[in-house]
mmCIF file of C-alpha atoms and ligand atoms in Angstrom:
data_model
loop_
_atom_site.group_PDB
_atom_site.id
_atom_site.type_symbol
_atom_site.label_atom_id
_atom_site.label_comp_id
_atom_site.label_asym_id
_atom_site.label_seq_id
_atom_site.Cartn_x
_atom_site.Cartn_y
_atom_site.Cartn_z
ATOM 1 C CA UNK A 244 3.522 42.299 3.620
ATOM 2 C CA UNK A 245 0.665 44.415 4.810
ATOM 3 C CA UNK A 246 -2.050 42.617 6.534
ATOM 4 C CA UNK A 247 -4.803 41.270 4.124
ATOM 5 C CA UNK A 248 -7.560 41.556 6.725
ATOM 6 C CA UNK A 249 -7.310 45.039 7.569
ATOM 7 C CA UNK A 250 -6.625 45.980 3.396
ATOM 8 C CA UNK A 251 -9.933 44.198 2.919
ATOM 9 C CA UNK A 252 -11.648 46.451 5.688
ATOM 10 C CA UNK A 253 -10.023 49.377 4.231
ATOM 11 C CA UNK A 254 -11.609 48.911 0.617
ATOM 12 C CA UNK A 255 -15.020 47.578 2.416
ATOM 13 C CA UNK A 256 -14.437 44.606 0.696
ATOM 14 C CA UNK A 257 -17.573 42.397 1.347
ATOM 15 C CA UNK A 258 -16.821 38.529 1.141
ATOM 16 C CA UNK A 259 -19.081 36.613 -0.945
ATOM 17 C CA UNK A 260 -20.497 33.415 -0.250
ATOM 18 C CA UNK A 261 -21.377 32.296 -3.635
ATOM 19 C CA UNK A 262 -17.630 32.653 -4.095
ATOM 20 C CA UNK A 263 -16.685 29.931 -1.458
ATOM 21 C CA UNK A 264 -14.379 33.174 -0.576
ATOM 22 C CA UNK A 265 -13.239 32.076 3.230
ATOM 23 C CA UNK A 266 -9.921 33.335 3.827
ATOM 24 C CA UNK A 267 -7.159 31.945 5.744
ATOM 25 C CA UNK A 268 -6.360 34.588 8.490
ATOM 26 C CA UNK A 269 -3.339 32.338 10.433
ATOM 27 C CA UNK A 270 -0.271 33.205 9.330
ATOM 28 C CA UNK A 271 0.929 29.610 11.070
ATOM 29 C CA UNK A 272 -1.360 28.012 8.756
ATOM 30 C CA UNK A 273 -0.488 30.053 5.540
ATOM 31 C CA UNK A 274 3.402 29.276 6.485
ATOM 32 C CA UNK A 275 2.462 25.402 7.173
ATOM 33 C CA UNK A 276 0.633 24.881 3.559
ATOM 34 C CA UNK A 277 4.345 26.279 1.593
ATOM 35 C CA UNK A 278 5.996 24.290 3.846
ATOM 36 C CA UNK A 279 3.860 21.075 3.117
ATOM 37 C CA UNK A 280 4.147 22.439 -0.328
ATOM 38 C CA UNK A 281 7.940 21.399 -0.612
ATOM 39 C CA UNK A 282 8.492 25.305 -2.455
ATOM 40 C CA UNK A 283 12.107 25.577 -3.537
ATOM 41 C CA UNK A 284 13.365 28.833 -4.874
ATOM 42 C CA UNK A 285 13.229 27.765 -8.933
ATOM 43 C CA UNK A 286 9.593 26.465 -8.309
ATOM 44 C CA UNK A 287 6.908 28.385 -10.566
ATOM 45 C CA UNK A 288 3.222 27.873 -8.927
ATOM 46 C CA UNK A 289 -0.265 28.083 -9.951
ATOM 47 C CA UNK A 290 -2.376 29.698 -7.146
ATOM 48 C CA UNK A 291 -6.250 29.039 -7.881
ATOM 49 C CA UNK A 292 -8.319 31.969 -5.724
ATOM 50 C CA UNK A 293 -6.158 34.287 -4.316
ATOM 51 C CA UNK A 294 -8.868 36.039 -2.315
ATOM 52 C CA UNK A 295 -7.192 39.029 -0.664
ATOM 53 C CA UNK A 296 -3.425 37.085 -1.631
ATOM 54 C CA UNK A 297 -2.464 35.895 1.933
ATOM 55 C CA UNK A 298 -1.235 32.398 0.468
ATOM 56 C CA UNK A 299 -0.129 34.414 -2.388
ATOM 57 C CA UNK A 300 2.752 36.975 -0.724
ATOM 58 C CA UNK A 301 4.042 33.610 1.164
ATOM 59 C CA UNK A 302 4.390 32.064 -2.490
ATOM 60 C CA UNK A 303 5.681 34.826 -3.746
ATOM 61 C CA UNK A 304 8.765 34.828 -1.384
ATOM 62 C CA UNK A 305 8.995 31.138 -1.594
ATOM 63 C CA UNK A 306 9.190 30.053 -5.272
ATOM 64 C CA UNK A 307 10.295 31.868 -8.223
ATOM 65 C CA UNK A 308 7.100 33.015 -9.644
ATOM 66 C CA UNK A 309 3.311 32.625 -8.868
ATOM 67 C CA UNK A 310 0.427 32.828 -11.599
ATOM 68 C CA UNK A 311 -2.855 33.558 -9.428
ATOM 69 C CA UNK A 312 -6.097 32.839 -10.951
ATOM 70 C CA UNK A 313 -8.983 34.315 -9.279
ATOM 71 C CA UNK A 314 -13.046 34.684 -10.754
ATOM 72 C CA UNK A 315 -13.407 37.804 -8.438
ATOM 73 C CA UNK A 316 -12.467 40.740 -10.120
ATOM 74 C CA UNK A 317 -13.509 42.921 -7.571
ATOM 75 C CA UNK A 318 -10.505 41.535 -5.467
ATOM 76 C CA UNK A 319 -8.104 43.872 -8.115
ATOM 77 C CA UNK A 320 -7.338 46.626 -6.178
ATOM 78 C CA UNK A 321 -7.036 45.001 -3.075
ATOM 79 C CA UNK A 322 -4.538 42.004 -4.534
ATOM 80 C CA UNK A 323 -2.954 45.264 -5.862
ATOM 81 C CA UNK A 324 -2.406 46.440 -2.552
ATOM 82 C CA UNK A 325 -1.270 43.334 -0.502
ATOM 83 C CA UNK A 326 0.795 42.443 -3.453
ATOM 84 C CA UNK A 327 2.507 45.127 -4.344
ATOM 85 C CA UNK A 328 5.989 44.569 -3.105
ATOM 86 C CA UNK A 329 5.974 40.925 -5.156
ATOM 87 C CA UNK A 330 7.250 41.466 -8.596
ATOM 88 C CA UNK A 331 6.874 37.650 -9.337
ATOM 89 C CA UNK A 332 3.168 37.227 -9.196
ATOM 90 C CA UNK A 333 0.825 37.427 -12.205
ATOM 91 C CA UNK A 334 -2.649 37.884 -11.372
ATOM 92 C CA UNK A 335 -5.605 36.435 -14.005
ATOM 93 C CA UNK A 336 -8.850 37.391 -13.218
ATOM 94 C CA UNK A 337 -10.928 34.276 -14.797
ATOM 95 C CA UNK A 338 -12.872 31.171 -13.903
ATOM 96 C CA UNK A 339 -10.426 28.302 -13.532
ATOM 97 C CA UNK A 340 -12.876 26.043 -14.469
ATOM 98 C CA UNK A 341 -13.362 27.595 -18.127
ATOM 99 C CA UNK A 342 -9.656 29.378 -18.232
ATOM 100 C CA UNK A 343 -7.464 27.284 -20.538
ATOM 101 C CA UNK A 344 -4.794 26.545 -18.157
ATOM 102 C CA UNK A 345 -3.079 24.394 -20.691
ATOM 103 C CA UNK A 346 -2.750 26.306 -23.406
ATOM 104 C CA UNK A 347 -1.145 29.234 -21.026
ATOM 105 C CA UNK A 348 1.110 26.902 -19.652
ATOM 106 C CA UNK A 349 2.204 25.216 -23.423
ATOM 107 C CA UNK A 350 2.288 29.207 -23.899
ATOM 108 C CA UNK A 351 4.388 30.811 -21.048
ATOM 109 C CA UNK A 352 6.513 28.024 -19.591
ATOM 110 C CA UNK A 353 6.907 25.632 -22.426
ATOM 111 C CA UNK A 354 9.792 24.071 -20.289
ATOM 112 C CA UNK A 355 8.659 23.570 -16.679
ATOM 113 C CA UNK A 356 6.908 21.417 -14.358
ATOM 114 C CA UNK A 357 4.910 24.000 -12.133
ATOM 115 C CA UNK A 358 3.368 23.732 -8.312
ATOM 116 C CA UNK A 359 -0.634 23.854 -7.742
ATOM 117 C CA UNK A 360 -1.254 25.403 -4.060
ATOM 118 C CA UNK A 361 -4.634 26.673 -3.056
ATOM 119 C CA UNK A 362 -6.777 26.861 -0.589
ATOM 120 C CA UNK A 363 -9.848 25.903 -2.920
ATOM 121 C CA UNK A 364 -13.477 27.563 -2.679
ATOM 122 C CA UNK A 365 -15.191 24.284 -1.647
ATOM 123 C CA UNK A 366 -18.229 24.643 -3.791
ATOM 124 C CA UNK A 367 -16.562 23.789 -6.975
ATOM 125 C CA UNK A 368 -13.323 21.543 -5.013
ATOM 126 C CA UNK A 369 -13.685 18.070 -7.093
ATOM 127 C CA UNK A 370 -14.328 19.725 -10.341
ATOM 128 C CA UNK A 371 -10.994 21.924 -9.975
ATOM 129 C CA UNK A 372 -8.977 18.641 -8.957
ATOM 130 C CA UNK A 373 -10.609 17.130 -11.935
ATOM 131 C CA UNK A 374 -9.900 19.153 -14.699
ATOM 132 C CA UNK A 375 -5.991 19.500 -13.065
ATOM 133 C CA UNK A 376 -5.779 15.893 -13.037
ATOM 134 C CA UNK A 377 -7.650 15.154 -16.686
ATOM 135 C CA UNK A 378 -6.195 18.240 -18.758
ATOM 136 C CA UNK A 379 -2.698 16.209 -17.948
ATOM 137 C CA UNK A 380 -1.215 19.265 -17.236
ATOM 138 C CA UNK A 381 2.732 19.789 -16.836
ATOM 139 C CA UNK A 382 1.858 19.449 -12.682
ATOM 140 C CA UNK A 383 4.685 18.102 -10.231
ATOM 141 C CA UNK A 384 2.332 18.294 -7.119
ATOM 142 C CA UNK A 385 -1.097 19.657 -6.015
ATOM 143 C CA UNK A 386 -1.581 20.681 -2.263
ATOM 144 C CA UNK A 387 -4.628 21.962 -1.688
ATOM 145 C CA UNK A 388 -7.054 23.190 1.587
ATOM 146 C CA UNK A 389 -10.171 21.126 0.886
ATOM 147 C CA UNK A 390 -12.957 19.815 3.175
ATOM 148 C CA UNK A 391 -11.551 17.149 5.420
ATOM 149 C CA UNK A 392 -14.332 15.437 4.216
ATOM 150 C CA UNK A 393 -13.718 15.540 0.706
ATOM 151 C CA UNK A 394 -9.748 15.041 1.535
ATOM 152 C CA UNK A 395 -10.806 11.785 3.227
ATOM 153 C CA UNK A 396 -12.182 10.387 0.093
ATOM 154 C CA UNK A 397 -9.278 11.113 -1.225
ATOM 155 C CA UNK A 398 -7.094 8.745 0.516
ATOM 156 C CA UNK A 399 -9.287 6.175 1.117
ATOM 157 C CA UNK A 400 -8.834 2.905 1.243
ATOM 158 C CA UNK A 401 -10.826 -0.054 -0.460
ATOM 159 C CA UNK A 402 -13.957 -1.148 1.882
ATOM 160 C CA UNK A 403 -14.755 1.855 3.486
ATOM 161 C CA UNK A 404 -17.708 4.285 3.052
ATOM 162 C CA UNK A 405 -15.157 7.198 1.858
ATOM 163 C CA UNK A 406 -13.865 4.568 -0.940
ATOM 164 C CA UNK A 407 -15.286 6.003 -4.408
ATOM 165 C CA UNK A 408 -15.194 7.168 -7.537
ATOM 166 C CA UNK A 409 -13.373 10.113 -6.260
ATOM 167 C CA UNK A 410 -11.054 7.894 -4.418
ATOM 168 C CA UNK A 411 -9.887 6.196 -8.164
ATOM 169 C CA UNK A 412 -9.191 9.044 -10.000
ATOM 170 C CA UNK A 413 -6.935 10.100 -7.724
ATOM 171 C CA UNK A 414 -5.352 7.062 -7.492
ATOM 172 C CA UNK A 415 -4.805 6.542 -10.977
ATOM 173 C CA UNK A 416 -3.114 9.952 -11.591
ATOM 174 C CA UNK A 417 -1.737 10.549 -8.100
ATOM 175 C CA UNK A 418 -0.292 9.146 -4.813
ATOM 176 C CA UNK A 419 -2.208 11.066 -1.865
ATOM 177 C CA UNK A 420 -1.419 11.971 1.461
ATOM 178 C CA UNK A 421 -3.262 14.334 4.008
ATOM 179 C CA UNK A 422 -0.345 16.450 5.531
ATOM 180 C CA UNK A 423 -2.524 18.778 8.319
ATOM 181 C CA UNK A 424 -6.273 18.751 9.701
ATOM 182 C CA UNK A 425 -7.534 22.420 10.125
ATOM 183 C CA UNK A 426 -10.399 23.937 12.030
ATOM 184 C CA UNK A 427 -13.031 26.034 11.233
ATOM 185 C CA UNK A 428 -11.943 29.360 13.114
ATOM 186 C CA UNK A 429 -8.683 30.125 11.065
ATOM 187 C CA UNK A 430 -10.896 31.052 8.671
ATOM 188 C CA UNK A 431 -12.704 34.424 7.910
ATOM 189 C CA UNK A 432 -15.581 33.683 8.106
ATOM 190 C CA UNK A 433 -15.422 30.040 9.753
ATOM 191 C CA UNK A 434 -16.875 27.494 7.294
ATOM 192 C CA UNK A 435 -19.724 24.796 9.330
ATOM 193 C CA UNK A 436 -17.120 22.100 8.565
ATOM 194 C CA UNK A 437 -13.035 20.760 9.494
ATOM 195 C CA UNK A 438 -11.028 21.287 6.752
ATOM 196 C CA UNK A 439 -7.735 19.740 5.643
ATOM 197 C CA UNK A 440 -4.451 19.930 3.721
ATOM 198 C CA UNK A 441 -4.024 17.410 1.044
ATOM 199 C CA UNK A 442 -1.068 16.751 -0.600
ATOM 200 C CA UNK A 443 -1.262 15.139 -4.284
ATOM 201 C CA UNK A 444 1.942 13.917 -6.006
ATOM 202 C CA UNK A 445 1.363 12.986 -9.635
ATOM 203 C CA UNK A 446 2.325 9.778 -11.131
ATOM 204 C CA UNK A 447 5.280 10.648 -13.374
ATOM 205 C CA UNK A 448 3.319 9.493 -16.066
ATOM 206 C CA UNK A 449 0.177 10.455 -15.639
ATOM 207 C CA UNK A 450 1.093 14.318 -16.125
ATOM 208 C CA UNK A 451 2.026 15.803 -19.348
ATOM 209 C CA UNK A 452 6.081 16.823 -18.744
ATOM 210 C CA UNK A 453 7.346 19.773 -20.586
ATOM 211 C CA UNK A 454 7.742 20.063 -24.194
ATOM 212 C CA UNK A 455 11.462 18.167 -23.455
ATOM 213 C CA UNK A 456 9.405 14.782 -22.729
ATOM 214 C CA UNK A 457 6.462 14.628 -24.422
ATOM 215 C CA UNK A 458 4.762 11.113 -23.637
ATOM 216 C CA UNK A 459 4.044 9.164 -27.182
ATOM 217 C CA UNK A 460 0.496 10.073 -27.621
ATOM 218 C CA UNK A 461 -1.608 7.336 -26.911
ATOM 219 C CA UNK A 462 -0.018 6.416 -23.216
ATOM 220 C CA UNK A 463 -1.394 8.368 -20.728
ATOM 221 C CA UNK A 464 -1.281 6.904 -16.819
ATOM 222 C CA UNK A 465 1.263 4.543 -15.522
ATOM 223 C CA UNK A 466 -1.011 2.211 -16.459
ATOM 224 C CA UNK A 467 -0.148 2.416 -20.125
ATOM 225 C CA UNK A 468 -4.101 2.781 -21.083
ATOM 226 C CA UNK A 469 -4.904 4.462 -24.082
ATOM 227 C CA UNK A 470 -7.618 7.587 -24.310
ATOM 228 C CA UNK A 471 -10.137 5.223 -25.026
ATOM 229 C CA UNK A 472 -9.229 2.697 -22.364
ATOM 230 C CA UNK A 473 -8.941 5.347 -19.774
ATOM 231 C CA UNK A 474 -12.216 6.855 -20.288
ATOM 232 C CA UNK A 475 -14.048 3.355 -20.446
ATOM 233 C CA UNK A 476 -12.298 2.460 -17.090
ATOM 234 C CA UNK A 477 -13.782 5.697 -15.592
ATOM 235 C CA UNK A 478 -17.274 4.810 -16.930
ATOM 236 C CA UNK A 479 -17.111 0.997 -15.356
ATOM 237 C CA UNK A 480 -15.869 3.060 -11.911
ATOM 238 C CA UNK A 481 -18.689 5.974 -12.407
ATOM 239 C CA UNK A 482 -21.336 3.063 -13.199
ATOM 240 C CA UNK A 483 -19.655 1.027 -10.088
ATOM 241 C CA UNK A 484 -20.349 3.794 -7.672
ATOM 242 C CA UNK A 485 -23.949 5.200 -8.855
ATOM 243 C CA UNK A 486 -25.296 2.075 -6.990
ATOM 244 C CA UNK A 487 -22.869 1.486 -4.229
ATOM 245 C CA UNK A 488 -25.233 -0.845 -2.450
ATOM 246 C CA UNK A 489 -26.030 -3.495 -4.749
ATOM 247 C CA UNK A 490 -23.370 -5.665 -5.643
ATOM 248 C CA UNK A 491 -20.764 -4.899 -8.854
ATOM 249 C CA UNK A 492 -22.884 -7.572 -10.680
ATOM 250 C CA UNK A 493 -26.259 -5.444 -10.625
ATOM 251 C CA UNK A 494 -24.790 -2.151 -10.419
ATOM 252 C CA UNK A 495 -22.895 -2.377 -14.086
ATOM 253 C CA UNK A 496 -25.762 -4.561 -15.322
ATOM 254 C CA UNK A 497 -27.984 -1.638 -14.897
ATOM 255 C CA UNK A 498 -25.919 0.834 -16.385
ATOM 256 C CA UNK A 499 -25.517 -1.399 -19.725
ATOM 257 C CA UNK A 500 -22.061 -1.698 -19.050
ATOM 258 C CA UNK A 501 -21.984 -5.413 -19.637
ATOM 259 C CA UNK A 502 -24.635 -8.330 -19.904
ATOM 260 C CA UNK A 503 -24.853 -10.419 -16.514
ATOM 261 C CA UNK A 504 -23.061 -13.148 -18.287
ATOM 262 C CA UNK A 505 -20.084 -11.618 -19.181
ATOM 263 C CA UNK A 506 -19.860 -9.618 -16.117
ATOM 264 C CA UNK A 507 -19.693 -12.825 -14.602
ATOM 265 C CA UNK A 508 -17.430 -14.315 -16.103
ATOM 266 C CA UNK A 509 -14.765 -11.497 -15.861
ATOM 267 C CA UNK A 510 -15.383 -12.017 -12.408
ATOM 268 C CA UNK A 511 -14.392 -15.213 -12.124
ATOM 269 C CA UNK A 512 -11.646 -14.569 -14.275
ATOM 270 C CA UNK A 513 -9.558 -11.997 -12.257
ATOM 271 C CA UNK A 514 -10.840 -14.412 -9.090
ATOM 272 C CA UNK A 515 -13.734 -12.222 -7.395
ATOM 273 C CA UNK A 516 -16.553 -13.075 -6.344
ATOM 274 C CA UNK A 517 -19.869 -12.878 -7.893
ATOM 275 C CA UNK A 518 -21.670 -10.760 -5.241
ATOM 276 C CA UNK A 519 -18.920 -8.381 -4.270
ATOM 277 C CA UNK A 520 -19.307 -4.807 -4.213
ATOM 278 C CA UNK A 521 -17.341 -1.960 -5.940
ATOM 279 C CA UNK A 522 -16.428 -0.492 -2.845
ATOM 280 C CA UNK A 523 -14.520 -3.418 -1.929
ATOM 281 C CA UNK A 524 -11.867 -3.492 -5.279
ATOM 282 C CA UNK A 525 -8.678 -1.919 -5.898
ATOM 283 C CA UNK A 526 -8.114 0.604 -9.002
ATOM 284 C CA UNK A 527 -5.637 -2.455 -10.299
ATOM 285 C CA UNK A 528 -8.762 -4.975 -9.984
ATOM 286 C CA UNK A 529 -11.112 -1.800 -11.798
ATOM 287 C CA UNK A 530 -8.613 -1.615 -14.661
ATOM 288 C CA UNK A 531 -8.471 -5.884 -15.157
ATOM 289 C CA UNK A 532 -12.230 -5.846 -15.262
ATOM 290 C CA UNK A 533 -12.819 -2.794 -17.099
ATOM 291 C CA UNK A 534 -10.173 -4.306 -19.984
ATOM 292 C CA UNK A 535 -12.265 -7.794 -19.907
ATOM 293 C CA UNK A 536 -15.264 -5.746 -19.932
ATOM 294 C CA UNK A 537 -14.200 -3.769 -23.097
ATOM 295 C CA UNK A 538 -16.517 -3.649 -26.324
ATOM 296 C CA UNK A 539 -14.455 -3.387 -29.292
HETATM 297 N N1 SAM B 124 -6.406 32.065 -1.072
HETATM 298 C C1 SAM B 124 -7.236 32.848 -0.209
HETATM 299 C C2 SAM B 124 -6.975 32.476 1.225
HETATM 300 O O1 SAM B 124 -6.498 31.361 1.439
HETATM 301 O O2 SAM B 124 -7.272 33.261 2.123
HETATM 302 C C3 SAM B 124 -8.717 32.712 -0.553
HETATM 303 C C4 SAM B 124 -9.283 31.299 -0.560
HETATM 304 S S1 SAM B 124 -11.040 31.235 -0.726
HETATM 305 C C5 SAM B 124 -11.386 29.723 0.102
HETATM 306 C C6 SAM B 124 -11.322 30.764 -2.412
HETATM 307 C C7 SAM B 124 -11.009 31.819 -3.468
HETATM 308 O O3 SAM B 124 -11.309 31.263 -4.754
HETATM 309 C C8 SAM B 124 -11.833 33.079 -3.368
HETATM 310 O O4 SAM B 124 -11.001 34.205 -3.502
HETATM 311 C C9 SAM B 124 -12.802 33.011 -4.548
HETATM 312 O O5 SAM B 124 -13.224 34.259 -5.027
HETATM 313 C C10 SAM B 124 -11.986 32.225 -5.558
HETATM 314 N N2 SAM B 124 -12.787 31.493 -6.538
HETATM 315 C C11 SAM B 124 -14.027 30.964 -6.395
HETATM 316 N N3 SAM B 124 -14.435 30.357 -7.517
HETATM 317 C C12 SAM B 124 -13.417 30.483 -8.413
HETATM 318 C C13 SAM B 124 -13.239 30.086 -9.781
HETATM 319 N N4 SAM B 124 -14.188 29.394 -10.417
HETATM 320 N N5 SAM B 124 -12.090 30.404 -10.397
HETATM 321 C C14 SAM B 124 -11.116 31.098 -9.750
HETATM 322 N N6 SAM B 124 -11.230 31.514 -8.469
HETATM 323 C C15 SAM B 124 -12.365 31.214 -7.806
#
């Protein structure tokens, strides 16, 4: 492959901030993130941001075909150039975050289950991960370069100051694990923070498998919540977290969630206490509450 750096000298290819656009310049690293990937040869992957298509030639060799989806379209003729030799890569030029992923996916691989890897610009990281995990895409795994931050709320655990509303949704669609801790100087041009490799394998459920398995519509998690008791149980978790500090009690009080009363008494019913924060439940404990909690 020729070397991405010196192609992006070649065109004077400025990298833009506003972009998130720092690119992995470790070929260790790059190798590390398919390898964490679990690529086989039939895989077909989704790359979101490309950049100069480092991550994307190691794909390329690795799986059986790569879609790339970068916003930059200024990066053409230099993904042109690095990527020349890979026949299996299709390159969008588009905003992944107002693309319609789904409806290319229903389009050109009615049949598979495909392979996010990125290294994501970390400006717009949660909503990406969001709409991947919400859209219920056909998605066997996500592994992703985030902020190590951001990966540690993630995987957090109940109790701790990373536990959130992040932290849930993941949960509910996913099972988590960071795979690598990076630092800032693999990177052109170094980011002020660690970064790490975060490995996401969705819930078999929770996805949307190809058109072979379609799940019967109303059953969407593992959890067998409908639409409508998903997206309450993500308002009782939003409303949870806004006020972290006060207890569960006040917090969904406030937010009109609930009346004390009955907040209390749901409580009691799934055995909590009454001045126990959100921080400190489990996304099992979340959905019991938010079901006791629903208005009908
Ligand atoms: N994959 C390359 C690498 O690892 O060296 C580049 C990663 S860089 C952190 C993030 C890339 O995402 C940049 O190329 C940037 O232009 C692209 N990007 C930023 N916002 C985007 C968006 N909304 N949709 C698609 N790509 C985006």
């Amino acid at each position: 492959m020729k070397d991405a750096k010196k192609i992006l000298q070649e065109h004077g290819f400025v990298l833009k901030k506003k972009f998130g656009q720092n690119f992995i310049t470790n070929d260790t690293v790059l190798m590390e993130i398919v390898n964490q990937a679990q690529i086989q040869p039939d895989d077909r992957v989704i790359e979101i941001g490309p950049g100069a298509g480092a991550l994307t030639a190691k794909l390329a060799i690795a799986a059986k075909s790569v879609t790339a989806i970068e916003i930059d379209s200024t990066l053409q003729p230099v993904l042109e150039e690095t990527l020349q030799d890979y026949k299996n890569v299709e390159l969008i030029f588009a905003d992944i975050l107002k693309w319609d992923l789904k409806k290319y996916l229903e389009q050109k691989y009615p049949a598979e289950n495909m392979k996010v890897v990125a290294n994501l610009p970390y400006y717009i990281t949660t909503p990406i991960i969001m709409k991947l995990l919400e859209e219920k895409l056909p998605l066997q795994s996500i592994t992703i370069m985030v902020q190590k931050e951001v990966a540690d709320r993630m995987q957090a655990q109940p109790g701790g100051k990373d536990y959130g509303a992040l932290t849930l949704a993941i949960a509910y669609y996913a099972k988590a694990k960071i795979v690598m801790t990076v630092p800032p100087h693999i990177f052109l041009p170094p980011p002020k923070v660690m970064s790490a490799v975060i490995h996401l394998q969705l819930k078999q459920s929770s996805r949307q498998q190809s058109k072979m398995a379609v799940l019967p519509e109303a059953v969407n998690s593992n959890f067998n919540l409908s639409e409508k008791q998903e997206k309450w149980l993500f308002q009782v978790i939003g409303a949870a977290f806004e006020q972290r500090r006060k207890t569960l009690l006040n917090a969904l009080a406030n937010k009109g969630i609930a009346d004390k009363e009955q907040i209390r008494q749901a409580l009691g019913t799934i055995d909590l206490p009454e001045n126990i924060r959100g921080e400190r439940l489990s996304l099992e404990d979340f959905i019991q509450l938010s079901k006791l909690l629903a208005k009908n």
